[in-house]
Short mmCIF file of C-alpha atoms and ligand atoms in Angstrom, two decimals:
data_model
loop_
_atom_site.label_atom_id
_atom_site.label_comp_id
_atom_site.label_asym_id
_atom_site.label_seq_id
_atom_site.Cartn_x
_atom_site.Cartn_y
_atom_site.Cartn_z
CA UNK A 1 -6.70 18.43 -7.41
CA UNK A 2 -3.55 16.43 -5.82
CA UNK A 3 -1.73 20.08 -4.81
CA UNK A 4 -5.03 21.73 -4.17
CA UNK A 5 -6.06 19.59 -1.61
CA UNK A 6 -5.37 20.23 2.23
CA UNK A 7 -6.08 18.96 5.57
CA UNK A 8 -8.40 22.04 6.32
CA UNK A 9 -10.45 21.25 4.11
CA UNK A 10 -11.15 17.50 5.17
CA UNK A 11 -14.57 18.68 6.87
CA UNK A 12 -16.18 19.41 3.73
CA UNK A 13 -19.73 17.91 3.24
CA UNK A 14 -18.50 15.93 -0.18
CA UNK A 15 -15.41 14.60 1.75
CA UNK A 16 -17.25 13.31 4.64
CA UNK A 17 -19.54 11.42 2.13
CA UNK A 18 -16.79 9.75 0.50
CA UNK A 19 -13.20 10.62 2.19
CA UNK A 20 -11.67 7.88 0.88
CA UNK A 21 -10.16 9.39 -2.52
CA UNK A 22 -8.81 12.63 -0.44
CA UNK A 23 -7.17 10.42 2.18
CA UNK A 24 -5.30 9.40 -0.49
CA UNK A 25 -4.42 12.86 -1.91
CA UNK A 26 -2.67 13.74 1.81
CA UNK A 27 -1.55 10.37 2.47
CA UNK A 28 1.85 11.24 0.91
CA UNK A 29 2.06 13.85 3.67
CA UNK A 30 0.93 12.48 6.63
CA UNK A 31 0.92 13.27 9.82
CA UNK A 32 -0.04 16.85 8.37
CA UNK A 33 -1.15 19.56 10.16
CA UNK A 34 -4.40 21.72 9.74
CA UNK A 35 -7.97 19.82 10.65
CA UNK A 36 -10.13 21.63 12.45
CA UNK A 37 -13.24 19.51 13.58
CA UNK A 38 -15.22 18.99 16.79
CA UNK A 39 -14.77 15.97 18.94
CA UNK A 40 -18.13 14.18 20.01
CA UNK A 41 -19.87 15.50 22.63
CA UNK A 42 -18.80 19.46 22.06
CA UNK A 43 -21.22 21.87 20.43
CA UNK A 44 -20.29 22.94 17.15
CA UNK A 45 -21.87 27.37 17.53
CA UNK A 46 -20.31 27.11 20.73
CA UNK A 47 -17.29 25.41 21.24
CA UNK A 48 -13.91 26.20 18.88
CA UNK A 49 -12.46 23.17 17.21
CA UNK A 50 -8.59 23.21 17.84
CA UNK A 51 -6.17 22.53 14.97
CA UNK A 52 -4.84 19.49 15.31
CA UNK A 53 -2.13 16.80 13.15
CA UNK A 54 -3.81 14.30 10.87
CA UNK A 55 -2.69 10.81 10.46
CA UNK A 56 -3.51 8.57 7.77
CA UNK A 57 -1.30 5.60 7.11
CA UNK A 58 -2.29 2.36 8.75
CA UNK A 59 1.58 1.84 10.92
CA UNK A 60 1.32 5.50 12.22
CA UNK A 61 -2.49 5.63 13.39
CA UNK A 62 -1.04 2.03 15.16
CA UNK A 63 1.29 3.78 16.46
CA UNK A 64 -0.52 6.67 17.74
CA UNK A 65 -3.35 4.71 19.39
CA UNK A 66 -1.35 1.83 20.55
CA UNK A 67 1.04 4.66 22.45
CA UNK A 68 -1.49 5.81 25.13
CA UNK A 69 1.22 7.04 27.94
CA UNK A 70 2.02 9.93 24.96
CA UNK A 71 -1.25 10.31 23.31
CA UNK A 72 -4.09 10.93 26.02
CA UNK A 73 -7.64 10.20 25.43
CA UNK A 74 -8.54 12.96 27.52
CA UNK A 75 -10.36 15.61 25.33
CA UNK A 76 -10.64 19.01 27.25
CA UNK A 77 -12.46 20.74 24.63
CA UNK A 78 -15.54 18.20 25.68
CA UNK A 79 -14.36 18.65 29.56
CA UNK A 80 -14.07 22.03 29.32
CA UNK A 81 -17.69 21.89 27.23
CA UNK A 82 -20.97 20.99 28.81
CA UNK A 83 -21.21 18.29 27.51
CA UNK A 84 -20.41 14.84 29.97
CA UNK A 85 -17.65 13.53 29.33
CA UNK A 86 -17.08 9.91 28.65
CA UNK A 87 -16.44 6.77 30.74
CA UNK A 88 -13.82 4.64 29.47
CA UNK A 89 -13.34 6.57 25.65
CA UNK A 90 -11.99 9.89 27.81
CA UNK A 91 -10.16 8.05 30.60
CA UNK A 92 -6.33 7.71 30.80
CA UNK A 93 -4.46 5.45 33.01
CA UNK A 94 -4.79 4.73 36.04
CA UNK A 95 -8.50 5.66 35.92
CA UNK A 96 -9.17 3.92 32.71
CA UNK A 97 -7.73 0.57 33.97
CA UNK A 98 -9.83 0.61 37.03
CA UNK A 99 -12.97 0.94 34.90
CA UNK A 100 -11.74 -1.36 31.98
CA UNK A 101 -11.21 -3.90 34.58
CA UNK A 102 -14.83 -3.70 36.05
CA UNK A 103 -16.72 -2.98 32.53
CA UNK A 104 -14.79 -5.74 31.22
CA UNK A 105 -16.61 -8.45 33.59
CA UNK A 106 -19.66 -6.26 32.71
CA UNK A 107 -19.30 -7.03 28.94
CA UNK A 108 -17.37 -10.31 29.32
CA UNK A 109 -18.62 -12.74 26.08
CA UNK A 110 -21.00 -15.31 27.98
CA UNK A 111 -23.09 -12.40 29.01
CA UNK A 112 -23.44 -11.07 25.80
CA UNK A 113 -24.02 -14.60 24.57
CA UNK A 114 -27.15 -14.57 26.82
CA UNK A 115 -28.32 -11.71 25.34
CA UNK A 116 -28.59 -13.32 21.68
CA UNK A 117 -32.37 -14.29 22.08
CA UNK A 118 -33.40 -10.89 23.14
CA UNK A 119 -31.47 -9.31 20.47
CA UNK A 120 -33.24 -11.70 17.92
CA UNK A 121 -36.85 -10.91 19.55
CA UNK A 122 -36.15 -7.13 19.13
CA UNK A 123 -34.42 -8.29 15.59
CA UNK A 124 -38.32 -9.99 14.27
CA UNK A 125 -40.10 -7.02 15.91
CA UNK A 126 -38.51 -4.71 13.96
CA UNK A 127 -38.13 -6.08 11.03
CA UNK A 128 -42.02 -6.76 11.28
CA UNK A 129 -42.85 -2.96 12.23
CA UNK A 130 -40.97 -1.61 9.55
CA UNK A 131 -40.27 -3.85 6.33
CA UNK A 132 -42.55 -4.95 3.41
CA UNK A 133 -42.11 -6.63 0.32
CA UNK A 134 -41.67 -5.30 -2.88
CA UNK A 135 -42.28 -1.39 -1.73
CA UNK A 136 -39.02 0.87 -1.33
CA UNK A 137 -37.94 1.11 2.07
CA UNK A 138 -35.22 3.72 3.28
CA UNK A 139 -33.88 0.80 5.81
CA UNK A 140 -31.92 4.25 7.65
CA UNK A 141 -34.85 5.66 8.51
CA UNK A 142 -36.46 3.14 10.24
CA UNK A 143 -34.71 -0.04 10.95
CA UNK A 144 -30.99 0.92 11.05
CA UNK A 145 -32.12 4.14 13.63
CA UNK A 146 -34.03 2.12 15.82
CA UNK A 147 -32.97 -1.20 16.42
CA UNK A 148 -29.52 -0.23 18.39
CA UNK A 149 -31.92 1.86 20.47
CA UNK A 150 -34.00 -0.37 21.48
CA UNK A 151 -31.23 -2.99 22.40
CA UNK A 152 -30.10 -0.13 24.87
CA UNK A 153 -33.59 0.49 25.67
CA UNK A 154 -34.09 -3.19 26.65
CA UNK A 155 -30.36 -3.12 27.89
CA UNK A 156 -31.14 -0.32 30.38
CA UNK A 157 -34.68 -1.55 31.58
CA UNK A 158 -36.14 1.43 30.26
CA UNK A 159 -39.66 1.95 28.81
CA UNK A 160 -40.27 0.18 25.41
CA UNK A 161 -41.18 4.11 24.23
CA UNK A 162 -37.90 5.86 25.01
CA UNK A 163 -36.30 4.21 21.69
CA UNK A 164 -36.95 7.64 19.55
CA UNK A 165 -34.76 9.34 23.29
CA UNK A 166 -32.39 6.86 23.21
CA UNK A 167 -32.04 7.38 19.43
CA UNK A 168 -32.38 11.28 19.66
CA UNK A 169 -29.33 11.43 22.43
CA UNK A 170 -26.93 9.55 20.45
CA UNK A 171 -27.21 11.46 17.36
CA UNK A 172 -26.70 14.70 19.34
CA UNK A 173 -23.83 13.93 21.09
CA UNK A 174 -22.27 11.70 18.66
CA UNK A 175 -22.80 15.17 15.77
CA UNK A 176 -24.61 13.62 13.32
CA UNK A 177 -27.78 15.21 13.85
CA UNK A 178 -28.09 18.78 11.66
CA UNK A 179 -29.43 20.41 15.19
CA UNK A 180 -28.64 23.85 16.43
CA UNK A 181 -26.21 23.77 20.29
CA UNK A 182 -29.37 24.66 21.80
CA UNK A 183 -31.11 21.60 21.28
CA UNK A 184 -27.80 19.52 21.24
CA UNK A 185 -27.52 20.98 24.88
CA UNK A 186 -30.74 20.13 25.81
CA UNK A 187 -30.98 16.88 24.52
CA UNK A 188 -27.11 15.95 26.48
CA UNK A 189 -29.10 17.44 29.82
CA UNK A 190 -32.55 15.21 29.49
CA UNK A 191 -30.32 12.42 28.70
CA UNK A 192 -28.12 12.79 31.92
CA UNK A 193 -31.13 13.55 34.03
CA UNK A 194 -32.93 10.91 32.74
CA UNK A 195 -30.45 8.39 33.50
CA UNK A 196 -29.51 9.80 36.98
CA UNK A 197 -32.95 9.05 37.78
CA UNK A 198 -33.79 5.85 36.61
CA UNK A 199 -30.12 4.29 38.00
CA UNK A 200 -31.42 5.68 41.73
CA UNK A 201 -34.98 4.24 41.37
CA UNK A 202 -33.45 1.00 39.87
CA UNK A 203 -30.46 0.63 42.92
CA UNK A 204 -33.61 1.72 45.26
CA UNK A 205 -35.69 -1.73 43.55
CA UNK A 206 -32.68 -3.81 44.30
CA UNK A 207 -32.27 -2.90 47.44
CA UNK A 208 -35.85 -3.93 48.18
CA UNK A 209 -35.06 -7.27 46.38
CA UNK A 210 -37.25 -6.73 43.45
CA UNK A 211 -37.19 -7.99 40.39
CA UNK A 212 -35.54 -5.25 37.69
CA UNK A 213 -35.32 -5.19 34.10
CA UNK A 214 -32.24 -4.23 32.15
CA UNK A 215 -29.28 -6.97 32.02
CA UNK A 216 -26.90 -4.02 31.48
CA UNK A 217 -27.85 -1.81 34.36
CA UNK A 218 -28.37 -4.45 36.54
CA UNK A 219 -24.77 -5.29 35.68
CA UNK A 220 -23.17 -1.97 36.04
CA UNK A 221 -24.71 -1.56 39.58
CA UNK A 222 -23.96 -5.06 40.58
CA UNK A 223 -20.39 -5.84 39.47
CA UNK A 224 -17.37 -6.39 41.61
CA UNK A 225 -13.48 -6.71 40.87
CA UNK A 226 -11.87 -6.86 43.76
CA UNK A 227 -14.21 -5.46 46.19
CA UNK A 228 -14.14 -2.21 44.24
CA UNK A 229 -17.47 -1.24 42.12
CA UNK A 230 -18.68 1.77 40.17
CA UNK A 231 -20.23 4.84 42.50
CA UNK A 232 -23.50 6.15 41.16
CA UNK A 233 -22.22 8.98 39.39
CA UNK A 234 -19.82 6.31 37.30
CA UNK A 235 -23.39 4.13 36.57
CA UNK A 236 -24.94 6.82 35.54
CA UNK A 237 -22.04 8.32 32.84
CA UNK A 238 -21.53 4.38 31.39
CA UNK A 239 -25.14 4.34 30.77
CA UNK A 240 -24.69 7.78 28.39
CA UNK A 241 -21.45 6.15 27.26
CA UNK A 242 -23.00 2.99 26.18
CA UNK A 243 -26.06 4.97 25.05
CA UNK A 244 -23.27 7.51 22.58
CA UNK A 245 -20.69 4.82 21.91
CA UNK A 246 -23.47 2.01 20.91
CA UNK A 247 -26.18 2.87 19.39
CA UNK A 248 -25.39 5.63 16.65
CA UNK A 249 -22.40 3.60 15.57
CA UNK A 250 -24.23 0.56 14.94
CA UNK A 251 -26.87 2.22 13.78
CA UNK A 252 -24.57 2.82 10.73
CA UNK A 253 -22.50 -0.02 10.29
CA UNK A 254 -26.05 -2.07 10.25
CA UNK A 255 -27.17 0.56 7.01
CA UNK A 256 -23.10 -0.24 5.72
CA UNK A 257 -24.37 -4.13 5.96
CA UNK A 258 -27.38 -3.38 3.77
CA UNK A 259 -26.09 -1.21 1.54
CA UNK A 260 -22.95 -4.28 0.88
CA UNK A 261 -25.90 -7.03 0.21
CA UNK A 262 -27.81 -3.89 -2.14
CA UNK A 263 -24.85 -2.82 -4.00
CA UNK A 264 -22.98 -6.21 -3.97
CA UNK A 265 -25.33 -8.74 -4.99
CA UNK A 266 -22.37 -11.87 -5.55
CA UNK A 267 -21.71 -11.36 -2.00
CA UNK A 268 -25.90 -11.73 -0.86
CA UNK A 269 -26.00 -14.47 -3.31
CA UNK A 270 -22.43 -16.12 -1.86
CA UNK A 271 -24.04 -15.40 1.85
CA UNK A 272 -27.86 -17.05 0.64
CA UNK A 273 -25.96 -20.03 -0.48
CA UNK A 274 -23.15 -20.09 2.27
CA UNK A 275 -24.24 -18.75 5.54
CA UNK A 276 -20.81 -19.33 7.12
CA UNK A 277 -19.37 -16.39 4.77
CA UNK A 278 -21.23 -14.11 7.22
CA UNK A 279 -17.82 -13.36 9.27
CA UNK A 280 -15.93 -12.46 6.14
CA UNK A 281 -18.66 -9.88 5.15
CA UNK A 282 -18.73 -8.96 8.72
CA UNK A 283 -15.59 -8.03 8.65
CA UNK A 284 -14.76 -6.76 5.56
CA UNK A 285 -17.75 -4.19 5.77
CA UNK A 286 -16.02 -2.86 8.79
CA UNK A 287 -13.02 -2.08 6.89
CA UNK A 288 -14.81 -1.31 3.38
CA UNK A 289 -17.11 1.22 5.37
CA UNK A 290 -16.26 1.33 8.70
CA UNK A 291 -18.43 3.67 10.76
CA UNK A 292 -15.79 5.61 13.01
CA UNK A 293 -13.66 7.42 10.68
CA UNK A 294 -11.67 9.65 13.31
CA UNK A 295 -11.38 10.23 16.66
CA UNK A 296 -8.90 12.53 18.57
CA UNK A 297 -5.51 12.46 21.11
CA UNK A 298 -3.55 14.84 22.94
CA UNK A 299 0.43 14.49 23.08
CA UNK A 300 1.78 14.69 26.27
CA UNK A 301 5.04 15.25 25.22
CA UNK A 302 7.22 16.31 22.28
CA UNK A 303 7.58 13.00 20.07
CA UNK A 304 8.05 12.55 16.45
CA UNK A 305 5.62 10.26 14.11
CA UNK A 306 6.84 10.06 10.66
CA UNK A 307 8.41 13.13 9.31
CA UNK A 308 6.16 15.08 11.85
CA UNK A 309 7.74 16.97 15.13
CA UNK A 310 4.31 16.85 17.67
CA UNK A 311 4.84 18.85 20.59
CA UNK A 312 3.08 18.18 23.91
CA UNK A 313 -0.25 19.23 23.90
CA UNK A 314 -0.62 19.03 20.05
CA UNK A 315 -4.26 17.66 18.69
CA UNK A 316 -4.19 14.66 16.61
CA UNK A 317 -6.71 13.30 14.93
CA UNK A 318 -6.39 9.38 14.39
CA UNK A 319 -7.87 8.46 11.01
CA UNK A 320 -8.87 4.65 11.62
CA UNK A 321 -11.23 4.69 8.68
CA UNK A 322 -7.88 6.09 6.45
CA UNK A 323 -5.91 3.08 8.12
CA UNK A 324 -8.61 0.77 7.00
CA UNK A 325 -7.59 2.19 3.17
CA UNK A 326 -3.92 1.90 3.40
CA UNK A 327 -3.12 0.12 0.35
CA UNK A 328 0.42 -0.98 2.01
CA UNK A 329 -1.73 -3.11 4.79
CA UNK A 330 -4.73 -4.14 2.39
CA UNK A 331 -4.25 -3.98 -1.09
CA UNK A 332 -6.51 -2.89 -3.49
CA UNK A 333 -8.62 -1.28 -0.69
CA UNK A 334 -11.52 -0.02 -2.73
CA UNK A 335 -12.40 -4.28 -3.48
CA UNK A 336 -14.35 -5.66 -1.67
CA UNK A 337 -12.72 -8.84 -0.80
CA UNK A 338 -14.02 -11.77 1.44
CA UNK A 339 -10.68 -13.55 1.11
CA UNK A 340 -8.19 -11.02 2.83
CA UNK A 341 -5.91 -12.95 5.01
CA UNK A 342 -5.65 -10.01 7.60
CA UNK A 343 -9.13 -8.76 7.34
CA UNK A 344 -9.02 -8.67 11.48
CA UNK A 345 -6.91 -5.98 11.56
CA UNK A 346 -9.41 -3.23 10.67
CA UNK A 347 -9.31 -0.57 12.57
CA UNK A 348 -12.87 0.28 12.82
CA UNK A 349 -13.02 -0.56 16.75
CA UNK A 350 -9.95 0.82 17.54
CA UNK A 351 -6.74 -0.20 18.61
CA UNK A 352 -4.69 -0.70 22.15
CA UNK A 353 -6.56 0.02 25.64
CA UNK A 354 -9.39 1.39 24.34
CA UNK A 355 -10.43 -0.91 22.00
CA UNK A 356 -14.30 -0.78 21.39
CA UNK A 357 -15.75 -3.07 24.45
CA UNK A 358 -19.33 -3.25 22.90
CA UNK A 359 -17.71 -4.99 19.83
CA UNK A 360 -19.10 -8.05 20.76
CA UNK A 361 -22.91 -6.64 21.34
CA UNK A 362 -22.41 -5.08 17.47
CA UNK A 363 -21.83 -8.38 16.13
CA UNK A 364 -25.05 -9.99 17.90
CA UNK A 365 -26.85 -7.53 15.90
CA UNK A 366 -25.48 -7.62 12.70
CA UNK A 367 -25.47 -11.60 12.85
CA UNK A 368 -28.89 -11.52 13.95
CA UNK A 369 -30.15 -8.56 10.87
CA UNK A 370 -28.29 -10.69 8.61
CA UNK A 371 -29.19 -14.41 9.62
CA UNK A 372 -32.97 -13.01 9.54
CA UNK A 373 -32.92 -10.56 6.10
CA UNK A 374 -31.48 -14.40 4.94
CA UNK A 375 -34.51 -16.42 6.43
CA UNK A 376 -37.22 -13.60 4.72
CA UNK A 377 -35.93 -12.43 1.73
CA UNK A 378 -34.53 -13.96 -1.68
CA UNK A 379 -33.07 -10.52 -2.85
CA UNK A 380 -32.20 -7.23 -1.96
CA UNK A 381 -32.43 -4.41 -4.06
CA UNK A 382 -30.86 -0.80 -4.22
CA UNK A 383 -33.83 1.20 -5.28
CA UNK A 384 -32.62 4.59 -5.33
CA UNK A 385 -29.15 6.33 -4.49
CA UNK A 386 -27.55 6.02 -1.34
CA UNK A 387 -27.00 9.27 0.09
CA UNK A 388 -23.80 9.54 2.58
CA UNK A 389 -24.26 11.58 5.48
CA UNK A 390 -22.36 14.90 5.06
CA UNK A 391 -22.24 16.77 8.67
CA UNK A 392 -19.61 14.85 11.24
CA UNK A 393 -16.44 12.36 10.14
CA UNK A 394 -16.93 10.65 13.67
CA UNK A 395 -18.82 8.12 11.19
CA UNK A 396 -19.47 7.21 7.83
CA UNK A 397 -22.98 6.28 7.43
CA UNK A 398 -25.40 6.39 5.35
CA UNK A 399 -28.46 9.12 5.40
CA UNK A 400 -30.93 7.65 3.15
CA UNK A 401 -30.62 4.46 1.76
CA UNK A 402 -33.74 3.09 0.09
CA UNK A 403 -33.81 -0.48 -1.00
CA UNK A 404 -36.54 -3.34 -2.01
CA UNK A 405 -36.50 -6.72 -0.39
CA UNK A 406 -38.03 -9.35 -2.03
CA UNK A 407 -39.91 -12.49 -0.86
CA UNK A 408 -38.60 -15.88 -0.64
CA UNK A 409 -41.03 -17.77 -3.02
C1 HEM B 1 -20.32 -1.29 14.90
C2 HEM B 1 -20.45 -0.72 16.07
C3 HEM B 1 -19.33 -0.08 16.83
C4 HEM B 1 -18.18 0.49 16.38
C5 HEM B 1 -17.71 0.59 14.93
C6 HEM B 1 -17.45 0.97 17.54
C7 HEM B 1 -16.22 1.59 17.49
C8 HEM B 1 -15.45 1.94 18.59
C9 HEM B 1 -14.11 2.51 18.54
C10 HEM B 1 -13.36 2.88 17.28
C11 HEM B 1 -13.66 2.65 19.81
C12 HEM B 1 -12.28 3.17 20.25
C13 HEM B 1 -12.33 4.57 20.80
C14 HEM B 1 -10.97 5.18 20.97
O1 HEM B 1 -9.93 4.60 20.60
O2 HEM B 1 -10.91 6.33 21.47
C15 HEM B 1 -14.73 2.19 20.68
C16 HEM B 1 -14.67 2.20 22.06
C17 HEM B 1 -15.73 1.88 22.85
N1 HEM B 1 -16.95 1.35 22.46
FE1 HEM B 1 -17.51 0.92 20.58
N2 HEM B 1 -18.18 0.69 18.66
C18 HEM B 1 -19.34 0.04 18.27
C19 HEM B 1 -20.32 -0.44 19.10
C20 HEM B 1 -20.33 -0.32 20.46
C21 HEM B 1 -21.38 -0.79 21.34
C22 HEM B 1 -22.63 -1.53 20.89
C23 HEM B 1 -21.01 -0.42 22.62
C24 HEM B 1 -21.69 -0.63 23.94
C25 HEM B 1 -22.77 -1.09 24.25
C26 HEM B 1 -19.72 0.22 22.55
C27 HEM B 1 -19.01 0.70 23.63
C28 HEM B 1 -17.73 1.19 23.57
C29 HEM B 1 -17.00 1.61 24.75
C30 HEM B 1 -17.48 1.60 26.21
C31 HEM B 1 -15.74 2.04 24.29
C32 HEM B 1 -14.60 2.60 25.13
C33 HEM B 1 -13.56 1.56 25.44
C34 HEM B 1 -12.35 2.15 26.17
O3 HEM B 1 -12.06 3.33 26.01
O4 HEM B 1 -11.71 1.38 26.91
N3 HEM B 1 -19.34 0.28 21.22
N4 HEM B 1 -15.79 1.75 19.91
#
């Protein structure tokens, strides 16, 4: 298996539910050339994937994401696609610093502080819709789908309703969805119109001085850095980018959470008896299973990383969720440890300027699904497999993951 394994062949559906043990079989060779996969956004049926360099080890993806003068975020497959592309995620500098400067008062921590007792409301509400006691309950179907949506939902001011379109967007754009280009298509276009229409009837409401729901949008249209603030068009692309970048990866590392407390039951137990150890498990489930396992760069210039020659222009696909398994930066990898002394350095938001910005917003919910699962339930239990999702790398996840809670006494 060691010799017969290659980089083409990373976007096979029993890699992508456990990639782990083949990162290791091309970690020897990394960067190596060869993956072909789609970045988010693009339409696999449509667009052509571009081969591209793969990097593994935890120093080199560093390097790669840290260096973003030679590696641009700029992806012209999606640009050149019809799909929009991204604020922030698909921005070099100077652009990027402009908006990272304004989103960053947007998202700075006391707001997202203040949103903790709407994320717990949403938390009880839908936890009550959709768990029982002592029945199986696929927690992916259900709870893990549609809580992040309806934090954006609530974030944005939209109707209660749109959850399932908030839910449905991110999983087309983000490629995790099984769903033909047509549909992927149509679902990117009723997102953007959606959102182009509800920013101008919200900027219309505060112009009348009313009264408007949606902490987020209200932000996005009302911030200011130095007299400069974002034009419509920009409101309306951060709301898909929030929308893409925030709810389908939480969506999974929520199902990751469960699935640790199913399949680990000392660290439940440890957590029932020692709610403090929530950090630890926090972050140690990011690295363990760490939604984002990939995401790509363009060199903008010859440049040499490892024993690899890229040339400008070369793909390269940045394997954080292979960093988060480099047995040289945390040993013994496949343990799951609550002790590691440099469990912050998981890669699973990213590294350098475009560190993940909603980071903070991910944590609320987590905290809040855990602190609550805690308050209701003495035990969780795995009551079937967990199946791994099979069609996109952009995150591990889990497809099905059916568990039984059980009743405090
Ligand atoms: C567990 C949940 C999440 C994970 C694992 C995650 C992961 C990531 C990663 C890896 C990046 C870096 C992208 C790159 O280097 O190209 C990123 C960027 C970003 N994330 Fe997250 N994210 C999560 C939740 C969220 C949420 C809830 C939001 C917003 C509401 C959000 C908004 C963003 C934005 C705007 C960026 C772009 C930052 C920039 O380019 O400057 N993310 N995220």
């Amino acid at each position: 298996m060691k010799t017969a394994f290659s980089a083409d062949q990373l976007s096979r559906p029993e890699v992508i539910r456990n990639p782990y043990p083949y990162y290791d079989l091309l970690r020897d060779q990394s960067p190596v050339f060869g993956y072909r996969d789609f970045p988010p956004g693009t339409m696999p049926g449509v667009d052509e994937p571009k081969p591209s360099w793969v990097v593994l080890n935890f120093d080199d993806v560093a390097a790669v994401a840290w260096d973003h003068d030679s590696f641009s975020s700029r992806d012209s497959l999606q640009e050149e696609s019809s799909a929009p592309s991204l604020m922030l995620v698909n921005h070099d500098r100077p652009e990027h610093t402009r908006l990272r400067k304004i989103a960053t008062k947007v998202f700075q921590p006391a707001s997202i502080k203040s949103l903790a007792p709407a994320v717990d409301a949403l938390v009880t509400k839908t936890m009550d819709d959709f768990f029982t006691t002592d029945q199986t309950i696929d927690v992916m179907a259900e709870y893990c789908a549609m809580l992040p949506s309806r934090v954006m939902a609530y974030l944005f001011g939209m109707p209660e309703n749109m959850d399932h379109d908030v839910r449905n967007w991110a999983s087309a754009f983000m490629l995790s969805a099984d769903i033909y280009p047509e549909e992927r298509q149509a679902y990117n276009e009723e997102a953007m119109g959606f959102f182009a229409e509800h920013v101008r009837e919200h900027i219309d409401r505060i112009a009348k001085g009313q009264n408007t729901p949606g902490p987020l949008l209200n932000a996005f249209i009302r911030t200011e850095v130095d007299g400069d603030s974002l034009s419509f068009e920009e409101i309306v692309r951060f709301c898909m980018t929030a929308t893409v970048a925030g709810a389908e990866t939480t969506s999974f590392y929520l199902g990751n959470l469960i699935a640790v407390f199913a399949d680990f039951n000392d660290i439940w137990q440890g957590f029932v008896e020692d709610p403090t150890l929530f950090d630890a498990i926090y972050k140690e489930t990011l690295r363990f299973h760490g939604p984002p396992q990939r995401l790509f760069r363009v060199a903008t210039r010859d440049i040499t990383i490892g024993n690899a020659d890229i040339k400008r222009g070369d793909w390269v696909a940045c394997f954080f969720g292979a960093a988060n398994y480099d047995p040289e930066t945390f040993p013994e990898p496949y343990e799951f440890q609550l002790n590691r002394k440099n469990a912050n350095r998981h890669m699973s938001f990213g590294y350098g300027i475009h560190r993940c910005l909603g980071a903070p917003l991910a944590q609320l919910e987590a905290e809040s699904t855990a602190r609550m699962l805690r308050d209701r339930y003495k035990q969780i239990e795995r009551a079937g497999e967990a199946v791994w999702q099979d069609v996109s790398l952009l995150n591990h996840g889990l497809h099905s993951n059916p568990v039984i809670f059980r009743a405090r006494d």
